[in-house]
PDB file of C-alpha atoms in Angstrom:
ATOM      1  CA  UNK A   1      42.732  14.879 -64.891  1.00 89.00           C
ATOM      2  CA  UNK A   2      41.837  17.303 -62.079  1.00 97.00           C
ATOM      3  CA  UNK A   3      41.781  16.387 -58.424  1.00 98.00           C
ATOM      4  CA  UNK A   4      38.928  17.629 -56.259  1.00 98.00           C
ATOM      5  CA  UNK A   5      39.331  18.992 -52.736  1.00 98.00           C
ATOM      6  CA  UNK A   6      36.548  20.342 -50.546  1.00 98.00           C
ATOM      7  CA  UNK A   7      36.696  22.615 -47.485  1.00 98.00           C
ATOM      8  CA  UNK A   8      34.203  24.133 -45.075  1.00 98.00           C
ATOM      9  CA  UNK A   9      34.981  27.762 -44.256  1.00 98.00           C
ATOM     10  CA  UNK A  10      33.399  30.229 -41.854  1.00 98.00           C
ATOM     11  CA  UNK A  11      33.109  33.995 -42.169  1.00 98.00           C
ATOM     12  CA  UNK A  12      31.812  36.049 -39.221  1.00 96.00           C
ATOM     13  CA  UNK A  13      28.990  38.437 -40.025  1.00 96.00           C
ATOM     14  CA  UNK A  14      29.352  42.071 -38.982  1.00 93.00           C
ATOM     15  CA  UNK A  15      26.805  42.113 -36.159  1.00 87.00           C
ATOM     16  CA  UNK A  16      23.886  39.859 -37.105  1.00 84.00           C
ATOM     17  CA  UNK A  17      21.839  39.074 -40.198  1.00 90.00           C
ATOM     18  CA  UNK A  18      18.141  38.657 -39.415  1.00 78.00           C
ATOM     19  CA  UNK A  19      15.225  37.629 -41.638  1.00 88.00           C
ATOM     20  CA  UNK A  20      11.757  36.311 -40.862  1.00 76.00           C
ATOM     21  CA  UNK A  21      13.134  32.784 -40.290  1.00 78.00           C
ATOM     22  CA  UNK A  22      15.892  33.595 -37.815  1.00 82.00           C
ATOM     23  CA  UNK A  23      19.232  35.216 -37.098  1.00 86.00           C
ATOM     24  CA  UNK A  24      22.749  34.358 -38.309  1.00 89.00           C
ATOM     25  CA  UNK A  25      26.085  35.470 -36.892  1.00 94.00           C
ATOM     26  CA  UNK A  26      28.340  33.696 -39.395  1.00 95.00           C
ATOM     27  CA  UNK A  27      28.318  32.518 -42.994  1.00 96.00           C
ATOM     28  CA  UNK A  28      29.240  28.844 -43.332  1.00 98.00           C
ATOM     29  CA  UNK A  29      30.338  28.035 -46.880  1.00 98.00           C
ATOM     30  CA  UNK A  30      31.725  25.086 -48.804  1.00 98.00           C
ATOM     31  CA  UNK A  31      34.574  25.670 -51.255  1.00 98.00           C
ATOM     32  CA  UNK A  32      35.251  23.116 -53.983  1.00 98.00           C
ATOM     33  CA  UNK A  33      38.659  23.245 -55.673  1.00 98.00           C
ATOM     34  CA  UNK A  34      39.729  21.442 -58.846  1.00 98.00           C
ATOM     35  CA  UNK A  35      43.481  21.274 -59.480  1.00 98.00           C
ATOM     36  CA  UNK A  36      45.509  19.833 -62.323  1.00 96.00           C
ATOM     37  CA  UNK A  37      47.507  20.691 -65.444  1.00 91.00           C
ATOM     38  CA  UNK A  38      48.943  23.708 -63.622  1.00 94.00           C
ATOM     39  CA  UNK A  39      45.505  25.238 -63.044  1.00 97.00           C
ATOM     40  CA  UNK A  40      43.215  25.646 -60.050  1.00 98.00           C
ATOM     41  CA  UNK A  41      39.496  26.400 -60.190  1.00 98.00           C
ATOM     42  CA  UNK A  42      37.252  27.218 -57.244  1.00 98.00           C
ATOM     43  CA  UNK A  43      33.550  27.487 -56.489  1.00 98.00           C
ATOM     44  CA  UNK A  44      31.748  28.455 -53.272  1.00 98.00           C
ATOM     45  CA  UNK A  45      28.274  27.538 -52.077  1.00 98.00           C
ATOM     46  CA  UNK A  46      26.002  28.078 -49.070  1.00 98.00           C
ATOM     47  CA  UNK A  47      23.796  25.129 -48.070  1.00 98.00           C
ATOM     48  CA  UNK A  48      20.397  26.515 -47.041  1.00 95.00           C
ATOM     49  CA  UNK A  49      18.172  24.798 -44.480  1.00 94.00           C
ATOM     50  CA  UNK A  50      15.009  26.252 -46.058  1.00 92.00           C
ATOM     51  CA  UNK A  51      15.696  24.008 -49.055  1.00 94.00           C
ATOM     52  CA  UNK A  52      16.446  20.941 -46.963  1.00 95.00           C
ATOM     53  CA  UNK A  53      20.195  21.446 -47.223  1.00 97.00           C
ATOM     54  CA  UNK A  54      22.933  21.208 -44.610  1.00 97.00           C
ATOM     55  CA  UNK A  55      26.698  21.352 -44.766  1.00 98.00           C
ATOM     56  CA  UNK A  56      26.868  17.607 -44.141  1.00 98.00           C
ATOM     57  CA  UNK A  57      24.328  16.804 -46.858  1.00 98.00           C
ATOM     58  CA  UNK A  58      26.016  19.087 -49.384  1.00 98.00           C
ATOM     59  CA  UNK A  59      29.408  17.518 -48.679  1.00 98.00           C
ATOM     60  CA  UNK A  60      27.905  14.076 -49.225  1.00 98.00           C
ATOM     61  CA  UNK A  61      26.356  15.248 -52.512  1.00 98.00           C
ATOM     62  CA  UNK A  62      29.722  16.558 -53.676  1.00 98.00           C
ATOM     63  CA  UNK A  63      31.279  13.182 -52.967  1.00 98.00           C
ATOM     64  CA  UNK A  64      28.773  11.438 -55.249  1.00 98.00           C
ATOM     65  CA  UNK A  65      30.204  13.429 -58.154  1.00 98.00           C
ATOM     66  CA  UNK A  66      33.885  13.145 -57.216  1.00 98.00           C
ATOM     67  CA  UNK A  67      34.774  10.100 -59.312  1.00 98.00           C
ATOM     68  CA  UNK A  68      33.122  11.479 -62.437  1.00 98.00           C
ATOM     69  CA  UNK A  69      34.789  14.885 -62.108  1.00 98.00           C
ATOM     70  CA  UNK A  70      38.228  13.402 -61.443  1.00 98.00           C
ATOM     71  CA  UNK A  71      37.721  11.218 -64.534  1.00 97.00           C
ATOM     72  CA  UNK A  72      37.161  14.345 -66.620  1.00 96.00           C
ATOM     73  CA  UNK A  73      33.382  14.936 -66.519  1.00 97.00           C
ATOM     74  CA  UNK A  74      32.465  18.498 -67.422  1.00 97.00           C
ATOM     75  CA  UNK A  75      29.660  20.921 -66.769  1.00 98.00           C
ATOM     76  CA  UNK A  76      27.083  19.197 -68.967  1.00 97.00           C
ATOM     77  CA  UNK A  77      27.621  15.869 -67.228  1.00 98.00           C
ATOM     78  CA  UNK A  78      27.409  17.564 -63.835  1.00 98.00           C
ATOM     79  CA  UNK A  79      23.868  18.764 -64.566  1.00 97.00           C
ATOM     80  CA  UNK A  80      22.759  15.128 -64.761  1.00 96.00           C
ATOM     81  CA  UNK A  81      24.823  13.989 -61.779  1.00 97.00           C
ATOM     82  CA  UNK A  82      23.365  16.426 -59.235  1.00 98.00           C
ATOM     83  CA  UNK A  83      20.076  18.261 -58.801  1.00 97.00           C
ATOM     84  CA  UNK A  84      19.977  22.069 -58.613  1.00 97.00           C
ATOM     85  CA  UNK A  85      21.288  23.255 -55.275  1.00 98.00           C
ATOM     86  CA  UNK A  86      24.315  24.307 -53.295  1.00 98.00           C
ATOM     87  CA  UNK A  87      26.534  21.275 -53.933  1.00 98.00           C
ATOM     88  CA  UNK A  88      26.154  21.476 -57.702  1.00 98.00           C
ATOM     89  CA  UNK A  89      26.768  25.218 -57.571  1.00 98.00           C
ATOM     90  CA  UNK A  90      30.194  24.859 -55.939  1.00 98.00           C
ATOM     91  CA  UNK A  91      31.251  22.213 -58.458  1.00 98.00           C
ATOM     92  CA  UNK A  92      29.828  23.956 -61.521  1.00 98.00           C
ATOM     93  CA  UNK A  93      31.533  27.251 -60.668  1.00 98.00           C
ATOM     94  CA  UNK A  94      34.790  25.395 -59.947  1.00 98.00           C
ATOM     95  CA  UNK A  95      34.576  23.780 -63.400  1.00 98.00           C
ATOM     96  CA  UNK A  96      34.089  27.148 -65.092  1.00 98.00           C
ATOM     97  CA  UNK A  97      37.009  28.648 -63.169  1.00 98.00           C
ATOM     98  CA  UNK A  98      39.213  25.622 -63.843  1.00 98.00           C
ATOM     99  CA  UNK A  99      38.595  25.849 -67.589  1.00 98.00           C
ATOM    100  CA  UNK A 100      39.350  29.562 -67.538  1.00 98.00           C
ATOM    101  CA  UNK A 101      42.602  29.127 -65.627  1.00 98.00           C
ATOM    102  CA  UNK A 102      43.689  26.179 -67.770  1.00 97.00           C
ATOM    103  CA  UNK A 103      42.924  27.923 -71.082  1.00 97.00           C
ATOM    104  CA  UNK A 104      44.087  31.419 -70.149  1.00 97.00           C
ATOM    105  CA  UNK A 105      40.693  32.830 -71.166  1.00 97.00           C
ATOM    106  CA  UNK A 106      38.080  34.558 -69.018  1.00 98.00           C
ATOM    107  CA  UNK A 107      34.826  32.779 -68.281  1.00 98.00           C
ATOM    108  CA  UNK A 108      32.774  35.360 -70.161  1.00 98.00           C
ATOM    109  CA  UNK A 109      34.783  34.616 -73.295  1.00 98.00           C
ATOM    110  CA  UNK A 110      34.262  30.877 -72.923  1.00 98.00           C
ATOM    111  CA  UNK A 111      30.526  31.405 -72.414  1.00 97.00           C
ATOM    112  CA  UNK A 112      30.225  33.870 -75.307  1.00 97.00           C
ATOM    113  CA  UNK A 113      29.093  36.678 -73.010  1.00 96.00           C
ATOM    114  CA  UNK A 114      29.971  40.375 -72.883  1.00 94.00           C
ATOM    115  CA  UNK A 115      32.727  41.328 -70.484  1.00 94.00           C
ATOM    116  CA  UNK A 116      31.328  42.006 -67.004  1.00 94.00           C
ATOM    117  CA  UNK A 117      30.951  45.648 -66.069  1.00 95.00           C
ATOM    118  CA  UNK A 118      30.551  47.455 -62.783  1.00 97.00           C
ATOM    119  CA  UNK A 119      27.039  47.097 -61.378  1.00 98.00           C
ATOM    120  CA  UNK A 120      25.213  48.662 -58.459  1.00 98.00           C
ATOM    121  CA  UNK A 121      24.040  46.353 -55.698  1.00 98.00           C
ATOM    122  CA  UNK A 122      21.301  46.655 -53.144  1.00 98.00           C
ATOM    123  CA  UNK A 123      22.324  46.823 -49.496  1.00 97.00           C
ATOM    124  CA  UNK A 124      20.290  44.681 -47.112  1.00 97.00           C
ATOM    125  CA  UNK A 125      18.723  45.884 -43.860  1.00 97.00           C
ATOM    126  CA  UNK A 126      17.987  43.063 -41.431  1.00 96.00           C
ATOM    127  CA  UNK A 127      14.526  42.819 -39.915  1.00 96.00           C
ATOM    128  CA  UNK A 128      14.164  44.247 -36.421  1.00 96.00           C
ATOM    129  CA  UNK A 129      12.234  46.848 -34.499  1.00 97.00           C
ATOM    130  CA  UNK A 130      11.227  49.966 -36.430  1.00 97.00           C
ATOM    131  CA  UNK A 131      13.711  51.940 -34.355  1.00 97.00           C
ATOM    132  CA  UNK A 132      16.594  49.576 -35.070  1.00 97.00           C
ATOM    133  CA  UNK A 133      15.763  49.449 -38.757  1.00 97.00           C
ATOM    134  CA  UNK A 134      15.562  53.235 -38.936  1.00 97.00           C
ATOM    135  CA  UNK A 135      19.020  53.477 -37.370  1.00 98.00           C
ATOM    136  CA  UNK A 136      20.405  51.036 -39.943  1.00 96.00           C
ATOM    137  CA  UNK A 137      18.652  52.888 -42.757  1.00 97.00           C
ATOM    138  CA  UNK A 138      20.147  56.226 -41.695  1.00 98.00           C
ATOM    139  CA  UNK A 139      23.629  54.703 -41.812  1.00 97.00           C
ATOM    140  CA  UNK A 140      22.954  53.408 -45.330  1.00 97.00           C
ATOM    141  CA  UNK A 141      20.829  56.304 -46.574  1.00 97.00           C
ATOM    142  CA  UNK A 142      23.408  57.397 -49.153  1.00 96.00           C
ATOM    143  CA  UNK A 143      23.163  54.046 -50.943  1.00 97.00           C
ATOM    144  CA  UNK A 144      20.872  54.179 -53.983  1.00 97.00           C
ATOM    145  CA  UNK A 145      19.070  50.848 -53.363  1.00 98.00           C
ATOM    146  CA  UNK A 146      18.113  49.329 -50.016  1.00 98.00           C
ATOM    147  CA  UNK A 147      16.643  45.869 -49.549  1.00 98.00           C
ATOM    148  CA  UNK A 148      14.401  45.837 -46.494  1.00 98.00           C
ATOM    149  CA  UNK A 149      13.793  42.514 -44.759  1.00 97.00           C
ATOM    150  CA  UNK A 150      10.261  42.211 -43.357  1.00 96.00           C
ATOM    151  CA  UNK A 151       8.538  39.582 -41.211  1.00 93.00           C
ATOM    152  CA  UNK A 152       4.746  40.055 -41.196  1.00 92.00           C
ATOM    153  CA  UNK A 153       3.216  41.614 -38.108  1.00 92.00           C
ATOM    154  CA  UNK A 154       4.458  45.193 -37.674  1.00 94.00           C
ATOM    155  CA  UNK A 155       5.803  45.517 -41.220  1.00 95.00           C
ATOM    156  CA  UNK A 156       3.963  48.763 -41.948  1.00 95.00           C
ATOM    157  CA  UNK A 157       5.731  50.453 -39.025  1.00 96.00           C
ATOM    158  CA  UNK A 158       9.076  49.003 -40.077  1.00 96.00           C
ATOM    159  CA  UNK A 159       8.639  50.230 -43.626  1.00 96.00           C
ATOM    160  CA  UNK A 160       7.529  53.693 -42.555  1.00 96.00           C
ATOM    161  CA  UNK A 161      10.541  54.003 -40.269  1.00 97.00           C
ATOM    162  CA  UNK A 162      12.962  52.999 -43.019  1.00 97.00           C
ATOM    163  CA  UNK A 163      11.386  55.333 -45.552  1.00 97.00           C
ATOM    164  CA  UNK A 164      11.588  58.271 -43.142  1.00 97.00           C
ATOM    165  CA  UNK A 165      15.245  57.501 -42.397  1.00 97.00           C
ATOM    166  CA  UNK A 166      16.262  57.045 -46.063  1.00 97.00           C
ATOM    167  CA  UNK A 167      13.914  59.270 -48.078  1.00 97.00           C
ATOM    168  CA  UNK A 168      16.041  59.333 -51.245  1.00 97.00           C
ATOM    169  CA  UNK A 169      16.798  55.611 -51.526  1.00 97.00           C
ATOM    170  CA  UNK A 170      14.940  53.221 -53.777  1.00 98.00           C
ATOM    171  CA  UNK A 171      13.439  50.507 -51.600  1.00 98.00           C
ATOM    172  CA  UNK A 172      12.766  46.869 -52.341  1.00 98.00           C
ATOM    173  CA  UNK A 173      11.301  44.671 -49.647  1.00 98.00           C
ATOM    174  CA  UNK A 174      11.728  40.960 -48.949  1.00 97.00           C
ATOM    175  CA  UNK A 175       9.160  39.213 -46.770  1.00 95.00           C
ATOM    176  CA  UNK A 176      10.809  35.763 -47.065  1.00 95.00           C
ATOM    177  CA  UNK A 177       7.380  34.060 -47.267  1.00 96.00           C
ATOM    178  CA  UNK A 178       6.143  35.703 -44.036  1.00 96.00           C
ATOM    179  CA  UNK A 179       2.880  37.230 -45.305  1.00 97.00           C
ATOM    180  CA  UNK A 180      -0.508  35.523 -45.579  1.00 96.00           C
ATOM    181  CA  UNK A 181      -3.104  35.693 -48.376  1.00 96.00           C
ATOM    182  CA  UNK A 182      -5.683  37.446 -46.200  1.00 94.00           C
ATOM    183  CA  UNK A 183      -3.436  40.491 -45.626  1.00 93.00           C
ATOM    184  CA  UNK A 184      -1.586  40.453 -48.955  1.00 96.00           C
ATOM    185  CA  UNK A 185      -3.451  43.330 -50.584  1.00 96.00           C
ATOM    186  CA  UNK A 186      -3.228  45.521 -47.484  1.00 95.00           C
ATOM    187  CA  UNK A 187       0.522  44.993 -47.204  1.00 96.00           C
ATOM    188  CA  UNK A 188       1.106  45.602 -50.917  1.00 97.00           C
ATOM    189  CA  UNK A 189      -0.859  48.854 -50.665  1.00 96.00           C
ATOM    190  CA  UNK A 190       1.353  49.914 -47.749  1.00 95.00           C
ATOM    191  CA  UNK A 191       4.378  49.219 -49.921  1.00 97.00           C
ATOM    192  CA  UNK A 192       2.910  51.279 -52.735  1.00 96.00           C
ATOM    193  CA  UNK A 193       2.329  54.204 -50.387  1.00 94.00           C
ATOM    194  CA  UNK A 194       5.967  54.006 -49.260  1.00 94.00           C
ATOM    195  CA  UNK A 195       7.154  54.095 -52.864  1.00 95.00           C
ATOM    196  CA  UNK A 196       8.548  50.549 -52.792  1.00 98.00           C
ATOM    197  CA  UNK A 197       9.827  49.471 -56.209  1.00 98.00           C
ATOM    198  CA  UNK A 198       9.583  45.677 -55.767  1.00 98.00           C
ATOM    199  CA  UNK A 199       8.253  43.148 -53.253  1.00 98.00           C
ATOM    200  CA  UNK A 200      10.117  39.848 -53.010  1.00 98.00           C
ATOM    201  CA  UNK A 201       8.408  36.545 -52.120  1.00 98.00           C
ATOM    202  CA  UNK A 202       5.543  37.791 -49.950  1.00 97.00           C
ATOM    203  CA  UNK A 203       3.735  34.417 -49.690  1.00 97.00           C
ATOM    204  CA  UNK A 204       5.044  30.928 -48.987  1.00 97.00           C
ATOM    205  CA  UNK A 205       6.225  28.980 -52.026  1.00 96.00           C
ATOM    206  CA  UNK A 206       3.523  26.594 -53.159  1.00 93.00           C
ATOM    207  CA  UNK A 207       0.843  28.740 -51.513  1.00 96.00           C
ATOM    208  CA  UNK A 208       1.227  31.838 -53.634  1.00 96.00           C
ATOM    209  CA  UNK A 209      -1.722  31.413 -56.011  1.00 96.00           C
ATOM    210  CA  UNK A 210      -3.424  34.502 -54.534  1.00 96.00           C
ATOM    211  CA  UNK A 211      -0.894  36.640 -56.407  1.00 97.00           C
ATOM    212  CA  UNK A 212      -2.598  35.696 -59.675  1.00 96.00           C
ATOM    213  CA  UNK A 213      -6.015  36.845 -58.453  1.00 95.00           C
ATOM    214  CA  UNK A 214      -5.233  40.396 -57.390  1.00 94.00           C
ATOM    215  CA  UNK A 215      -4.131  43.634 -59.004  1.00 93.00           C
ATOM    216  CA  UNK A 216      -0.558  44.050 -57.847  1.00 96.00           C
ATOM    217  CA  UNK A 217       0.134  47.747 -57.116  1.00 97.00           C
ATOM    218  CA  UNK A 218       3.840  46.948 -56.748  1.00 98.00           C
ATOM    219  CA  UNK A 219       5.771  44.441 -58.910  1.00 98.00           C
ATOM    220  CA  UNK A 220       6.318  41.129 -57.142  1.00 98.00           C
ATOM    221  CA  UNK A 221       9.434  38.947 -57.456  1.00 98.00           C
ATOM    222  CA  UNK A 222       9.675  35.176 -56.937  1.00 98.00           C
ATOM    223  CA  UNK A 223      12.534  33.855 -54.825  1.00 97.00           C
ATOM    224  CA  UNK A 224      11.726  30.718 -52.845  1.00 96.00           C
ATOM    225  CA  UNK A 225       9.066  29.894 -55.463  1.00 96.00           C
ATOM    226  CA  UNK A 226      11.584  29.403 -58.269  1.00 95.00           C
ATOM    227  CA  UNK A 227      14.857  27.494 -58.422  1.00 94.00           C
ATOM    228  CA  UNK A 228      15.625  26.575 -62.017  1.00 91.00           C
ATOM    229  CA  UNK A 229      14.051  26.675 -65.479  1.00 94.00           C
ATOM    230  CA  UNK A 230      11.517  23.928 -64.827  1.00 90.00           C
ATOM    231  CA  UNK A 231       9.398  26.122 -62.546  1.00 85.00           C
ATOM    232  CA  UNK A 232       9.391  29.355 -64.497  1.00 95.00           C
ATOM    233  CA  UNK A 233       6.401  29.106 -66.846  1.00 94.00           C
ATOM    234  CA  UNK A 234       3.960  28.158 -64.090  1.00 94.00           C
ATOM    235  CA  UNK A 235       4.738  31.399 -62.221  1.00 97.00           C
ATOM    236  CA  UNK A 236       4.112  33.860 -65.038  1.00 95.00           C
ATOM    237  CA  UNK A 237       0.659  34.960 -63.830  1.00 96.00           C
ATOM    238  CA  UNK A 238       1.814  35.340 -60.229  1.00 97.00           C
ATOM    239  CA  UNK A 239       5.102  37.206 -60.510  1.00 98.00           C
ATOM    240  CA  UNK A 240       6.645  40.057 -62.449  1.00 98.00           C
ATOM    241  CA  UNK A 241      10.293  39.193 -61.764  1.00 98.00           C
ATOM    242  CA  UNK A 242      12.414  36.235 -60.671  1.00 98.00           C
ATOM    243  CA  UNK A 243      15.345  36.204 -58.273  1.00 98.00           C
ATOM    244  CA  UNK A 244      18.120  34.041 -59.700  1.00 98.00           C
ATOM    245  CA  UNK A 245      20.695  32.730 -57.230  1.00 98.00           C
ATOM    246  CA  UNK A 246      23.583  30.424 -57.981  1.00 98.00           C
ATOM    247  CA  UNK A 247      22.826  28.292 -54.940  1.00 98.00           C
ATOM    248  CA  UNK A 248      19.269  27.730 -56.185  1.00 98.00           C
ATOM    249  CA  UNK A 249      20.009  27.069 -59.847  1.00 98.00           C
ATOM    250  CA  UNK A 250      22.956  24.869 -58.986  1.00 98.00           C
ATOM    251  CA  UNK A 251      25.627  26.947 -60.649  1.00 98.00           C
ATOM    252  CA  UNK A 252      26.361  29.350 -63.458  1.00 98.00           C
ATOM    253  CA  UNK A 253      25.481  26.885 -66.232  1.00 98.00           C
ATOM    254  CA  UNK A 254      21.826  26.665 -65.187  1.00 98.00           C
ATOM    255  CA  UNK A 255      21.702  30.310 -64.109  1.00 98.00           C
ATOM    256  CA  UNK A 256      22.582  31.427 -67.640  1.00 98.00           C
ATOM    257  CA  UNK A 257      19.909  29.154 -69.096  1.00 98.00           C
ATOM    258  CA  UNK A 258      17.373  30.263 -66.493  1.00 98.00           C
ATOM    259  CA  UNK A 259      18.056  33.937 -67.243  1.00 98.00           C
ATOM    260  CA  UNK A 260      17.529  33.316 -70.950  1.00 98.00           C
ATOM    261  CA  UNK A 261      14.221  31.527 -70.412  1.00 98.00           C
ATOM    262  CA  UNK A 262      13.001  34.063 -67.845  1.00 98.00           C
ATOM    263  CA  UNK A 263      13.587  36.928 -70.252  1.00 97.00           C
ATOM    264  CA  UNK A 264      11.749  35.030 -72.999  1.00 98.00           C
ATOM    265  CA  UNK A 265       8.756  34.626 -70.683  1.00 98.00           C
ATOM    266  CA  UNK A 266       8.711  38.352 -69.931  1.00 98.00           C
ATOM    267  CA  UNK A 267      10.095  38.327 -66.399  1.00 98.00           C
ATOM    268  CA  UNK A 268      12.373  41.040 -65.100  1.00 98.00           C
ATOM    269  CA  UNK A 269      15.621  39.624 -63.730  1.00 98.00           C
ATOM    270  CA  UNK A 270      16.810  39.997 -60.159  1.00 98.00           C
ATOM    271  CA  UNK A 271      20.245  38.539 -59.357  1.00 98.00           C
ATOM    272  CA  UNK A 272      20.577  37.664 -55.695  1.00 98.00           C
ATOM    273  CA  UNK A 273      22.852  35.832 -53.287  1.00 97.00           C
ATOM    274  CA  UNK A 274      23.204  34.132 -49.956  1.00 96.00           C
ATOM    275  CA  UNK A 275      25.439  35.712 -47.309  1.00 97.00           C
ATOM    276  CA  UNK A 276      28.870  34.519 -48.409  1.00 98.00           C
ATOM    277  CA  UNK A 277      32.292  35.699 -49.528  1.00 98.00           C
ATOM    278  CA  UNK A 278      33.282  37.343 -52.793  1.00 98.00           C
ATOM    279  CA  UNK A 279      34.055  33.943 -54.301  1.00 98.00           C
ATOM    280  CA  UNK A 280      30.339  33.135 -54.219  1.00 98.00           C
ATOM    281  CA  UNK A 281      29.380  36.480 -55.799  1.00 98.00           C
ATOM    282  CA  UNK A 282      31.840  36.549 -58.694  1.00 98.00           C
ATOM    283  CA  UNK A 283      30.092  34.126 -61.104  1.00 98.00           C
ATOM    284  CA  UNK A 284      26.769  35.933 -60.654  1.00 98.00           C
ATOM    285  CA  UNK A 285      28.325  39.134 -62.016  1.00 98.00           C
ATOM    286  CA  UNK A 286      28.171  37.565 -65.489  1.00 98.00           C
ATOM    287  CA  UNK A 287      24.371  37.732 -65.289  1.00 98.00           C
ATOM    288  CA  UNK A 288      24.057  40.863 -63.135  1.00 97.00           C
ATOM    289  CA  UNK A 289      24.684  43.218 -66.044  1.00 95.00           C
ATOM    290  CA  UNK A 290      21.407  42.068 -67.609  1.00 95.00           C
ATOM    291  CA  UNK A 291      19.336  42.328 -64.419  1.00 98.00           C
ATOM    292  CA  UNK A 292      16.918  45.052 -63.394  1.00 97.00           C
ATOM    293  CA  UNK A 293      17.922  44.581 -59.761  1.00 97.00           C
ATOM    294  CA  UNK A 294      21.153  43.235 -58.285  1.00 98.00           C
ATOM    295  CA  UNK A 295      21.590  42.093 -54.695  1.00 98.00           C
ATOM    296  CA  UNK A 296      25.158  40.841 -54.374  1.00 98.00           C
ATOM    297  CA  UNK A 297      26.020  42.489 -51.083  1.00 97.00           C
ATOM    298  CA  UNK A 298      27.010  39.329 -49.204  1.00 97.00           C
ATOM    299  CA  UNK A 299      30.622  40.414 -48.604  1.00 97.00           C
ATOM    300  CA  UNK A 300      29.461  43.824 -47.359  1.00 96.00           C
ATOM    301  CA  UNK A 301      27.622  42.055 -44.541  1.00 96.00           C
ATOM    302  CA  UNK A 302      30.715  40.147 -43.369  1.00 97.00           C
ATOM    303  CA  UNK A 303      33.228  41.207 -40.745  1.00 97.00           C
ATOM    304  CA  UNK A 304      35.942  40.078 -43.194  1.00 97.00           C
ATOM    305  CA  UNK A 305      36.079  38.905 -46.795  1.00 98.00           C
ATOM    306  CA  UNK A 306      38.709  37.021 -48.779  1.00 97.00           C
ATOM    307  CA  UNK A 307      41.913  39.030 -49.254  1.00 95.00           C
ATOM    308  CA  UNK A 308      41.549  38.754 -53.053  1.00 95.00           C
ATOM    309  CA  UNK A 309      37.844  39.641 -52.880  1.00 97.00           C
ATOM    310  CA  UNK A 310      35.682  41.885 -54.982  1.00 98.00           C
ATOM    311  CA  UNK A 311      36.175  45.638 -54.883  1.00 98.00           C
ATOM    312  CA  UNK A 312      33.101  47.565 -53.739  1.00 98.00           C
ATOM    313  CA  UNK A 313      33.126  51.315 -54.343  1.00 97.00           C
ATOM    314  CA  UNK A 314      30.128  52.313 -52.281  1.00 96.00           C
ATOM    315  CA  UNK A 315      27.374  50.225 -53.847  1.00 97.00           C
ATOM    316  CA  UNK A 316      29.249  49.681 -57.105  1.00 98.00           C
ATOM    317  CA  UNK A 317      30.826  46.248 -57.597  1.00 98.00           C
ATOM    318  CA  UNK A 318      33.795  46.102 -59.939  1.00 98.00           C
ATOM    319  CA  UNK A 319      34.318  43.027 -62.157  1.00 97.00           C
ATOM    320  CA  UNK A 320      36.010  40.095 -60.439  1.00 97.00           C
ATOM    321  CA  UNK A 321      39.821  39.953 -60.669  1.00 96.00           C
ATOM    322  CA  UNK A 322      41.179  36.709 -62.212  1.00 96.00           C
ATOM    323  CA  UNK A 323      42.870  35.823 -58.923  1.00 96.00           C
ATOM    324  CA  UNK A 324      39.435  35.531 -57.328  1.00 98.00           C
ATOM    325  CA  UNK A 325      37.478  33.686 -60.040  1.00 98.00           C
ATOM    326  CA  UNK A 326      36.952  33.383 -63.752  1.00 95.00           C
TER     327      UNK A 326
END
């Protein structure tokens, strides 16, 4: 039977990462490792305060599943042991990796999926002054897809500055719940004028019903409003796409099921991430090949990644090497 070990690791961010809720200078992650029978499987998660998570709470949640996992419980049992969230994600991805290492097969084979292929990721621009965002956009202007963090007041000027600095890039914007219903249509029209391809989570989760009452000139994607399959159907009239993240779904097992159900409901897929190392990105690459948009740039935002991390060729992410995961 496998033995479980858990570690908290810290990765400095290159500069800062700023969204409407605040600024980060490091990524704090939890790594779960299962070892036994000559194999070792790992999974990485990022507890997120917006969802009521903390490192301490996630570690405690992991401990509630320890005995079952060390007695041989698998992925299906884990879904019942823990709710969707960061702790379950680390354990679920560790179970997938452990099975792959123990069996000598890749995770995509075990899951009955096509082999992962190289995909193109968005590159995120932190929110700031229009001048600062324009400077960042000029540095990244050669990248095909830029994700622009917005914050409400002053967003039109920020967006105009980014568009002028990166005229050839496709832009998606992420308001992180910072807009209000009374200015929703005005802000969406500004996005349409700037040629924005997608707007992510403009209104607060649970207070986004206005999206169903307006003509949306730009497709809108749910992020904070959706975590796992249970919430999908209720959002169909409000959103055109859903952002699937391992830390929200609670691992690859639920992410695969959520992607299947989202496609059946007619949503476009967006595969996203928290700011974390390559170990946290690797499982999401199994779904990224099916997504309209991919935002797995977490390692690109770090001052350093894992030595066995993913290979990024510009904005292209190559499939994960077995030494990393899967």
